[in-house]
Amino acid sequence: MKFVSIVMGSKSDYTIMEESAKTLEKFGVPYEMIISSAHRSPERTKNYIKEAEEKGTQVFIAAAGMAAHLAGALAASTIKPVLGVPMESGPLRGEDALLSTVMMPGGMPVGTVAIGKAGAVNAAYLAIQIMALQDDELKVKLQEDRISKAKKVELDSSEIETIL
């Protein structure tokens, strides 16, 4: 089975990363979600990557705050795409997580999205887009979603437009 793997550095990330899960569910994309820390449980993280690949993960989404090395730890151990979601936490409110997620050495890419909820949603969309490269049904669902979003903008506008 092909699926997306969501890995969070701590339980406190769940309320934000639940948005990734909801987005994947909306498109019918299977996922699994675990907590594993690059620092506090490095062996668990490394073992999980191998297990997830054997089970069929296509894309990893990694969420962490503060030092945020989780996405980099995953990227170092897989050739599957890794999407990093910086969490808004600590005194820098996620800016440190953003920088440590995006500043990967050449040849070890992590696709990095926005801090927090918007990033969690966009990471799921990117995972779906990656999977849609080989799945025509997902491609159609993404196209329909874009059309729906465009129609919503027009509807919202028509509700506030006034004729002068």
Short mmCIF file of N, CA and C in Angstrom, two decimals:
data_model
loop_
_atom_site.label_atom_id
_atom_site.label_comp_id
_atom_site.label_asym_id
_atom_site.label_seq_id
_atom_site.Cartn_x
_atom_site.Cartn_y
_atom_site.Cartn_z
N MET A 1 0.84 -1.17 0.00
CA MET A 1 0.00 0.00 0.00
C MET A 1 0.89 1.25 0.00
N LYS A 2 0.55 2.21 -0.83
CA LYS A 2 1.27 3.47 -0.87
C LYS A 2 0.63 4.44 0.11
N PHE A 3 1.47 5.12 0.88
CA PHE A 3 0.94 6.04 1.88
C PHE A 3 1.94 7.13 2.19
N VAL A 4 1.49 8.10 3.00
CA VAL A 4 2.32 9.20 3.47
C VAL A 4 2.59 8.95 4.94
N SER A 5 3.81 9.21 5.35
CA SER A 5 4.20 9.05 6.74
C SER A 5 4.38 10.42 7.38
N ILE A 6 3.64 10.66 8.46
CA ILE A 6 3.75 11.90 9.21
C ILE A 6 4.50 11.59 10.50
N VAL A 7 5.63 12.24 10.69
CA VAL A 7 6.45 12.03 11.88
C VAL A 7 6.55 13.34 12.63
N MET A 8 6.21 13.31 13.90
CA MET A 8 6.27 14.51 14.74
C MET A 8 7.32 14.32 15.81
N GLY A 9 7.99 15.40 16.17
CA GLY A 9 9.01 15.33 17.20
C GLY A 9 8.46 15.20 18.61
N SER A 10 7.22 15.66 18.82
CA SER A 10 6.62 15.54 20.15
C SER A 10 5.10 15.59 20.04
N LYS A 11 4.44 15.16 21.10
CA LYS A 11 2.98 15.13 21.13
C LYS A 11 2.38 16.52 20.98
N SER A 12 3.09 17.54 21.41
CA SER A 12 2.58 18.91 21.31
C SER A 12 2.40 19.35 19.85
N ASP A 13 3.02 18.64 18.91
CA ASP A 13 2.88 18.96 17.49
C ASP A 13 1.58 18.43 16.89
N TYR A 14 0.90 17.54 17.62
CA TYR A 14 -0.26 16.84 17.06
C TYR A 14 -1.37 17.77 16.61
N THR A 15 -1.71 18.77 17.40
CA THR A 15 -2.86 19.61 17.05
C THR A 15 -2.64 20.33 15.71
N ILE A 16 -1.40 20.64 15.40
CA ILE A 16 -1.10 21.26 14.10
C ILE A 16 -1.03 20.19 13.01
N MET A 17 -0.35 19.09 13.27
CA MET A 17 -0.16 18.06 12.25
C MET A 17 -1.44 17.30 11.93
N GLU A 18 -2.41 17.42 12.79
CA GLU A 18 -3.73 16.85 12.50
C GLU A 18 -4.29 17.47 11.21
N GLU A 19 -3.86 18.70 10.90
CA GLU A 19 -4.30 19.35 9.66
C GLU A 19 -3.74 18.64 8.43
N SER A 20 -2.52 18.13 8.53
CA SER A 20 -1.98 17.31 7.43
C SER A 20 -2.85 16.07 7.24
N ALA A 21 -3.17 15.43 8.34
CA ALA A 21 -3.98 14.21 8.28
C ALA A 21 -5.34 14.48 7.66
N LYS A 22 -5.99 15.56 8.08
CA LYS A 22 -7.31 15.91 7.54
C LYS A 22 -7.24 16.16 6.04
N THR A 23 -6.18 16.82 5.60
CA THR A 23 -6.02 17.10 4.17
C THR A 23 -5.82 15.81 3.39
N LEU A 24 -4.99 14.93 3.89
CA LEU A 24 -4.78 13.64 3.22
C LEU A 24 -6.08 12.84 3.18
N GLU A 25 -6.83 12.86 4.26
CA GLU A 25 -8.11 12.14 4.30
C GLU A 25 -9.08 12.69 3.25
N LYS A 26 -9.10 14.01 3.09
CA LYS A 26 -9.98 14.66 2.11
C LYS A 26 -9.74 14.11 0.70
N PHE A 27 -8.50 13.74 0.42
CA PHE A 27 -8.16 13.21 -0.90
C PHE A 27 -8.11 11.68 -0.93
N GLY A 28 -8.42 11.05 0.19
CA GLY A 28 -8.41 9.59 0.23
C GLY A 28 -7.01 9.00 0.22
N VAL A 29 -6.03 9.76 0.68
CA VAL A 29 -4.64 9.29 0.70
C VAL A 29 -4.36 8.66 2.07
N PRO A 30 -3.98 7.39 2.10
CA PRO A 30 -3.66 6.76 3.38
C PRO A 30 -2.39 7.36 3.99
N TYR A 31 -2.36 7.35 5.30
CA TYR A 31 -1.20 7.89 6.02
C TYR A 31 -1.07 7.14 7.33
N GLU A 32 0.10 7.28 7.91
CA GLU A 32 0.28 6.88 9.29
C GLU A 32 1.01 8.01 9.99
N MET A 33 0.83 8.08 11.30
CA MET A 33 1.36 9.19 12.07
C MET A 33 2.02 8.63 13.32
N ILE A 34 3.26 9.07 13.57
CA ILE A 34 3.95 8.64 14.79
C ILE A 34 4.69 9.82 15.41
N ILE A 35 5.10 9.62 16.66
CA ILE A 35 5.98 10.58 17.34
C ILE A 35 7.34 9.92 17.48
N SER A 36 8.35 10.61 17.00
CA SER A 36 9.72 10.13 17.13
C SER A 36 10.64 11.34 17.05
N SER A 37 11.59 11.40 17.92
CA SER A 37 12.46 12.57 18.01
C SER A 37 13.85 12.28 17.46
N ALA A 38 14.36 13.23 16.69
CA ALA A 38 15.72 13.10 16.18
C ALA A 38 16.73 13.08 17.32
N HIS A 39 16.39 13.75 18.43
CA HIS A 39 17.32 13.87 19.55
C HIS A 39 17.03 12.89 20.67
N ARG A 40 15.76 12.76 21.04
CA ARG A 40 15.41 11.92 22.20
C ARG A 40 15.23 10.45 21.85
N SER A 41 14.94 10.15 20.58
CA SER A 41 14.78 8.74 20.19
C SER A 41 15.35 8.49 18.80
N PRO A 42 16.65 8.74 18.61
CA PRO A 42 17.24 8.61 17.27
C PRO A 42 17.15 7.20 16.69
N GLU A 43 17.29 6.18 17.52
CA GLU A 43 17.19 4.81 17.00
C GLU A 43 15.77 4.50 16.54
N ARG A 44 14.79 4.95 17.30
CA ARG A 44 13.39 4.77 16.90
C ARG A 44 13.14 5.44 15.55
N THR A 45 13.66 6.64 15.40
CA THR A 45 13.48 7.38 14.15
C THR A 45 14.10 6.61 12.99
N LYS A 46 15.33 6.18 13.15
CA LYS A 46 16.02 5.45 12.09
C LYS A 46 15.30 4.14 11.75
N ASN A 47 14.89 3.41 12.76
CA ASN A 47 14.17 2.15 12.54
C ASN A 47 12.83 2.38 11.86
N TYR A 48 12.15 3.44 12.26
CA TYR A 48 10.85 3.73 11.66
C TYR A 48 10.97 4.02 10.17
N ILE A 49 11.97 4.77 9.79
CA ILE A 49 12.16 5.10 8.37
C ILE A 49 12.25 3.82 7.55
N LYS A 50 13.06 2.89 7.99
CA LYS A 50 13.22 1.62 7.28
C LYS A 50 11.90 0.85 7.22
N GLU A 51 11.20 0.77 8.35
CA GLU A 51 9.92 0.05 8.40
C GLU A 51 8.89 0.71 7.49
N ALA A 52 8.82 2.03 7.53
CA ALA A 52 7.85 2.75 6.71
C ALA A 52 8.12 2.54 5.22
N GLU A 53 9.38 2.56 4.84
CA GLU A 53 9.72 2.32 3.43
C GLU A 53 9.34 0.91 3.01
N GLU A 54 9.58 -0.06 3.87
CA GLU A 54 9.22 -1.44 3.56
C GLU A 54 7.71 -1.61 3.42
N LYS A 55 6.94 -0.82 4.18
CA LYS A 55 5.48 -0.91 4.12
C LYS A 55 4.90 -0.13 2.94
N GLY A 56 5.67 0.80 2.34
CA GLY A 56 5.19 1.48 1.14
C GLY A 56 5.06 2.99 1.22
N THR A 57 5.67 3.62 2.23
CA THR A 57 5.56 5.08 2.27
C THR A 57 6.18 5.68 1.01
N GLN A 58 5.52 6.72 0.52
CA GLN A 58 6.00 7.41 -0.67
C GLN A 58 6.63 8.75 -0.34
N VAL A 59 6.14 9.37 0.72
CA VAL A 59 6.59 10.70 1.13
C VAL A 59 6.58 10.76 2.65
N PHE A 60 7.59 11.40 3.22
CA PHE A 60 7.63 11.65 4.65
C PHE A 60 7.31 13.12 4.90
N ILE A 61 6.47 13.38 5.89
CA ILE A 61 6.24 14.73 6.38
C ILE A 61 6.78 14.74 7.80
N ALA A 62 7.71 15.65 8.08
CA ALA A 62 8.34 15.71 9.39
C ALA A 62 8.07 17.07 10.03
N ALA A 63 7.57 17.04 11.27
CA ALA A 63 7.25 18.28 11.98
C ALA A 63 8.04 18.35 13.26
N ALA A 64 8.70 19.49 13.48
CA ALA A 64 9.45 19.68 14.72
C ALA A 64 9.65 21.17 14.95
N GLY A 65 9.83 21.50 16.20
CA GLY A 65 10.07 22.88 16.59
C GLY A 65 11.47 23.04 17.14
N MET A 66 11.78 24.26 17.54
CA MET A 66 13.07 24.61 18.12
C MET A 66 14.21 24.23 17.16
N ALA A 67 15.08 23.31 17.54
CA ALA A 67 16.22 22.94 16.70
C ALA A 67 15.77 22.25 15.42
N ALA A 68 14.64 21.57 15.45
CA ALA A 68 13.98 21.02 14.26
C ALA A 68 14.87 20.19 13.35
N HIS A 69 15.59 19.26 13.89
CA HIS A 69 16.44 18.41 13.06
C HIS A 69 15.75 17.15 12.55
N LEU A 70 14.49 16.97 12.89
CA LEU A 70 13.80 15.74 12.52
C LEU A 70 13.74 15.54 11.01
N ALA A 71 13.36 16.57 10.27
CA ALA A 71 13.29 16.43 8.81
C ALA A 71 14.66 16.10 8.24
N GLY A 72 15.70 16.72 8.75
CA GLY A 72 17.06 16.43 8.29
C GLY A 72 17.48 15.02 8.62
N ALA A 73 17.10 14.54 9.80
CA ALA A 73 17.42 13.16 10.18
C ALA A 73 16.74 12.18 9.24
N LEU A 74 15.50 12.47 8.87
CA LEU A 74 14.81 11.60 7.92
C LEU A 74 15.50 11.67 6.56
N ALA A 75 15.79 12.87 6.10
CA ALA A 75 16.42 13.04 4.78
C ALA A 75 17.76 12.32 4.69
N ALA A 76 18.48 12.27 5.80
CA ALA A 76 19.78 11.60 5.81
C ALA A 76 19.65 10.09 5.70
N SER A 77 18.44 9.57 5.98
CA SER A 77 18.27 8.12 6.03
C SER A 77 17.34 7.57 4.96
N THR A 78 16.89 8.40 4.02
CA THR A 78 15.99 7.93 2.97
C THR A 78 16.24 8.71 1.69
N ILE A 79 15.86 8.10 0.57
CA ILE A 79 15.88 8.85 -0.69
C ILE A 79 14.46 9.24 -1.09
N LYS A 80 13.48 8.92 -0.25
CA LYS A 80 12.10 9.36 -0.48
C LYS A 80 12.02 10.86 -0.20
N PRO A 81 11.05 11.55 -0.81
CA PRO A 81 10.89 12.98 -0.52
C PRO A 81 10.55 13.20 0.96
N VAL A 82 11.17 14.22 1.55
CA VAL A 82 10.90 14.62 2.92
C VAL A 82 10.43 16.08 2.89
N LEU A 83 9.28 16.31 3.51
CA LEU A 83 8.72 17.64 3.60
C LEU A 83 8.74 18.06 5.06
N GLY A 84 9.36 19.19 5.36
CA GLY A 84 9.51 19.64 6.73
C GLY A 84 8.51 20.72 7.09
N VAL A 85 7.87 20.54 8.24
CA VAL A 85 6.93 21.54 8.76
C VAL A 85 7.51 22.11 10.04
N PRO A 86 7.99 23.35 10.01
CA PRO A 86 8.50 23.97 11.24
C PRO A 86 7.33 24.28 12.18
N MET A 87 7.51 23.95 13.43
CA MET A 87 6.48 24.20 14.44
C MET A 87 6.73 25.53 15.14
N GLU A 88 5.66 26.24 15.40
CA GLU A 88 5.76 27.51 16.13
C GLU A 88 5.92 27.20 17.61
N SER A 89 7.14 27.34 18.09
CA SER A 89 7.41 27.06 19.50
C SER A 89 8.66 27.81 19.94
N GLY A 90 8.88 27.85 21.23
CA GLY A 90 10.08 28.46 21.77
C GLY A 90 10.08 29.97 21.67
N PRO A 91 11.16 30.57 22.13
CA PRO A 91 11.24 32.03 22.17
C PRO A 91 11.24 32.69 20.79
N LEU A 92 11.62 31.96 19.76
CA LEU A 92 11.66 32.53 18.41
C LEU A 92 10.40 32.24 17.61
N ARG A 93 9.42 31.60 18.25
CA ARG A 93 8.10 31.33 17.66
C ARG A 93 8.15 30.62 16.32
N GLY A 94 9.11 29.72 16.17
CA GLY A 94 9.19 28.91 14.96
C GLY A 94 10.21 29.36 13.94
N GLU A 95 10.74 30.56 14.08
CA GLU A 95 11.72 31.03 13.10
C GLU A 95 12.99 30.18 13.14
N ASP A 96 13.38 29.74 14.33
CA ASP A 96 14.55 28.86 14.44
C ASP A 96 14.27 27.52 13.76
N ALA A 97 13.06 27.01 13.94
CA ALA A 97 12.67 25.75 13.31
C ALA A 97 12.65 25.89 11.79
N LEU A 98 12.16 27.02 11.32
CA LEU A 98 12.13 27.27 9.88
C LEU A 98 13.53 27.26 9.30
N LEU A 99 14.43 27.99 9.93
CA LEU A 99 15.81 28.07 9.42
C LEU A 99 16.52 26.72 9.47
N SER A 100 16.35 25.98 10.56
CA SER A 100 17.06 24.71 10.64
C SER A 100 16.44 23.65 9.73
N THR A 101 15.18 23.84 9.35
CA THR A 101 14.54 22.90 8.41
C THR A 101 14.95 23.21 6.98
N VAL A 102 15.02 24.47 6.65
CA VAL A 102 15.31 24.86 5.27
C VAL A 102 16.81 24.83 4.94
N MET A 103 17.67 25.00 5.92
CA MET A 103 19.11 25.12 5.67
C MET A 103 19.82 23.76 5.68
N MET A 104 19.46 22.93 4.73
CA MET A 104 20.07 21.61 4.59
C MET A 104 21.27 21.69 3.65
N PRO A 105 22.27 20.84 3.88
CA PRO A 105 23.42 20.84 2.97
C PRO A 105 23.03 20.35 1.58
N GLY A 106 23.77 20.79 0.59
CA GLY A 106 23.51 20.37 -0.79
C GLY A 106 23.47 18.85 -0.91
N GLY A 107 22.49 18.35 -1.62
CA GLY A 107 22.35 16.91 -1.83
C GLY A 107 21.51 16.21 -0.78
N MET A 108 21.07 16.95 0.25
CA MET A 108 20.20 16.41 1.30
C MET A 108 18.95 17.28 1.41
N PRO A 109 18.11 17.30 0.37
CA PRO A 109 17.01 18.25 0.36
C PRO A 109 15.89 17.89 1.33
N VAL A 110 15.30 18.94 1.88
CA VAL A 110 14.05 18.86 2.63
C VAL A 110 13.16 19.95 2.06
N GLY A 111 12.03 19.56 1.50
CA GLY A 111 11.07 20.55 1.04
C GLY A 111 10.46 21.20 2.27
N THR A 112 10.62 22.49 2.40
CA THR A 112 10.20 23.18 3.62
C THR A 112 9.01 24.08 3.33
N VAL A 113 8.01 23.99 4.20
CA VAL A 113 6.80 24.79 4.04
C VAL A 113 6.70 25.81 5.18
N ALA A 114 5.61 26.52 5.23
CA ALA A 114 5.41 27.57 6.23
C ALA A 114 5.38 27.02 7.65
N ILE A 115 5.58 27.89 8.59
CA ILE A 115 5.50 27.55 10.00
C ILE A 115 4.03 27.28 10.37
N GLY A 116 3.79 26.19 11.09
CA GLY A 116 2.49 25.94 11.69
C GLY A 116 1.43 25.35 10.78
N LYS A 117 0.18 25.74 11.04
CA LYS A 117 -0.99 25.12 10.40
C LYS A 117 -0.96 25.21 8.87
N ALA A 118 -0.66 26.38 8.34
CA ALA A 118 -0.60 26.51 6.87
C ALA A 118 0.45 25.56 6.30
N GLY A 119 1.56 25.44 6.99
CA GLY A 119 2.60 24.52 6.55
C GLY A 119 2.15 23.07 6.60
N ALA A 120 1.41 22.71 7.64
CA ALA A 120 0.91 21.34 7.77
C ALA A 120 -0.03 21.00 6.61
N VAL A 121 -0.90 21.93 6.27
CA VAL A 121 -1.81 21.72 5.15
C VAL A 121 -1.02 21.64 3.84
N ASN A 122 -0.10 22.58 3.64
CA ASN A 122 0.66 22.59 2.38
C ASN A 122 1.58 21.38 2.25
N ALA A 123 2.11 20.88 3.34
CA ALA A 123 2.93 19.66 3.26
C ALA A 123 2.08 18.50 2.76
N ALA A 124 0.86 18.41 3.23
CA ALA A 124 -0.03 17.34 2.75
C ALA A 124 -0.33 17.53 1.26
N TYR A 125 -0.61 18.77 0.86
CA TYR A 125 -0.86 19.02 -0.57
C TYR A 125 0.35 18.66 -1.42
N LEU A 126 1.54 19.02 -0.96
CA LEU A 126 2.74 18.66 -1.72
C LEU A 126 2.92 17.15 -1.80
N ALA A 127 2.65 16.46 -0.71
CA ALA A 127 2.74 14.99 -0.71
C ALA A 127 1.76 14.42 -1.73
N ILE A 128 0.56 14.96 -1.75
CA ILE A 128 -0.46 14.49 -2.70
C ILE A 128 -0.01 14.78 -4.13
N GLN A 129 0.55 15.96 -4.37
CA GLN A 129 1.03 16.29 -5.71
C GLN A 129 2.15 15.35 -6.15
N ILE A 130 3.03 15.01 -5.24
CA ILE A 130 4.11 14.07 -5.56
C ILE A 130 3.52 12.71 -5.93
N MET A 131 2.58 12.25 -5.13
CA MET A 131 1.97 10.95 -5.41
C MET A 131 1.14 10.97 -6.69
N ALA A 132 0.56 12.13 -7.02
CA ALA A 132 -0.26 12.26 -8.22
C ALA A 132 0.55 12.15 -9.50
N LEU A 133 1.86 12.27 -9.41
CA LEU A 133 2.70 12.08 -10.60
C LEU A 133 2.52 10.69 -11.19
N GLN A 134 2.15 9.73 -10.34
CA GLN A 134 1.94 8.36 -10.81
C GLN A 134 0.54 7.85 -10.50
N ASP A 135 -0.39 8.75 -10.24
CA ASP A 135 -1.75 8.35 -9.87
C ASP A 135 -2.73 9.32 -10.51
N ASP A 136 -3.34 8.90 -11.61
CA ASP A 136 -4.25 9.77 -12.35
C ASP A 136 -5.49 10.15 -11.54
N GLU A 137 -5.96 9.27 -10.68
CA GLU A 137 -7.12 9.57 -9.86
C GLU A 137 -6.83 10.73 -8.90
N LEU A 138 -5.65 10.71 -8.30
CA LEU A 138 -5.25 11.82 -7.43
C LEU A 138 -5.09 13.11 -8.22
N LYS A 139 -4.56 12.99 -9.43
CA LYS A 139 -4.39 14.17 -10.29
C LYS A 139 -5.74 14.84 -10.55
N VAL A 140 -6.75 14.04 -10.85
CA VAL A 140 -8.09 14.57 -11.10
C VAL A 140 -8.65 15.23 -9.83
N LYS A 141 -8.45 14.59 -8.69
CA LYS A 141 -8.93 15.17 -7.42
C LYS A 141 -8.27 16.52 -7.15
N LEU A 142 -6.98 16.62 -7.44
CA LEU A 142 -6.28 17.90 -7.25
C LEU A 142 -6.82 18.96 -8.20
N GLN A 143 -7.09 18.58 -9.45
CA GLN A 143 -7.64 19.54 -10.41
C GLN A 143 -9.02 20.01 -9.97
N GLU A 144 -9.84 19.08 -9.49
CA GLU A 144 -11.18 19.44 -9.01
C GLU A 144 -11.09 20.35 -7.78
N ASP A 145 -10.12 20.11 -6.92
CA ASP A 145 -9.93 20.94 -5.74
C ASP A 145 -9.57 22.36 -6.14
N ARG A 146 -8.71 22.52 -7.13
CA ARG A 146 -8.33 23.86 -7.60
C ARG A 146 -9.54 24.59 -8.19
N ILE A 147 -10.35 23.87 -8.97
CA ILE A 147 -11.55 24.47 -9.55
C ILE A 147 -12.50 24.91 -8.45
N SER A 148 -12.66 24.07 -7.45
CA SER A 148 -13.52 24.40 -6.31
C SER A 148 -13.04 25.64 -5.57
N LYS A 149 -11.74 25.74 -5.37
CA LYS A 149 -11.18 26.92 -4.70
C LYS A 149 -11.42 28.19 -5.52
N ALA A 150 -11.26 28.10 -6.83
CA ALA A 150 -11.49 29.26 -7.70
C ALA A 150 -12.96 29.68 -7.64
N LYS A 151 -13.86 28.71 -7.66
CA LYS A 151 -15.29 29.03 -7.60
C LYS A 151 -15.64 29.68 -6.26
N LYS A 152 -15.00 29.24 -5.19
CA LYS A 152 -15.26 29.82 -3.87
C LYS A 152 -14.84 31.29 -3.83
N VAL A 153 -13.71 31.61 -4.47
CA VAL A 153 -13.28 33.01 -4.54
C VAL A 153 -14.34 33.85 -5.26
N GLU A 154 -14.85 33.33 -6.38
CA GLU A 154 -15.87 34.06 -7.13
C GLU A 154 -17.14 34.22 -6.32
N LEU A 155 -17.56 33.17 -5.61
CA LEU A 155 -18.75 33.23 -4.77
C LEU A 155 -18.56 34.24 -3.64
N ASP A 156 -17.42 34.15 -2.97
CA ASP A 156 -17.14 35.10 -1.88
C ASP A 156 -17.16 36.53 -2.39
N SER A 157 -16.59 36.74 -3.57
CA SER A 157 -16.56 38.09 -4.14
C SER A 157 -17.97 38.57 -4.49
N SER A 158 -18.77 37.69 -5.07
CA SER A 158 -20.13 38.09 -5.46
C SER A 158 -20.97 38.48 -4.24
N GLU A 159 -20.64 37.96 -3.10
CA GLU A 159 -21.38 38.28 -1.88
C GLU A 159 -21.04 39.68 -1.36
N ILE A 160 -19.90 40.21 -1.75
CA ILE A 160 -19.54 41.55 -1.24
C ILE A 160 -19.50 42.62 -2.33
N GLU A 161 -19.57 42.23 -3.59
CA GLU A 161 -19.51 43.21 -4.66
C GLU A 161 -20.75 44.10 -4.64
N THR A 162 -20.54 45.31 -4.96
CA THR A 162 -21.66 46.24 -5.06
C THR A 162 -21.63 46.89 -6.45
N ILE A 163 -22.79 47.16 -6.95
CA ILE A 163 -22.87 47.82 -8.24
C ILE A 163 -22.94 49.33 -7.99
N LEU A 164 -22.05 50.05 -8.60
CA LEU A 164 -22.02 51.52 -8.41
C LEU A 164 -22.88 52.22 -9.39
#
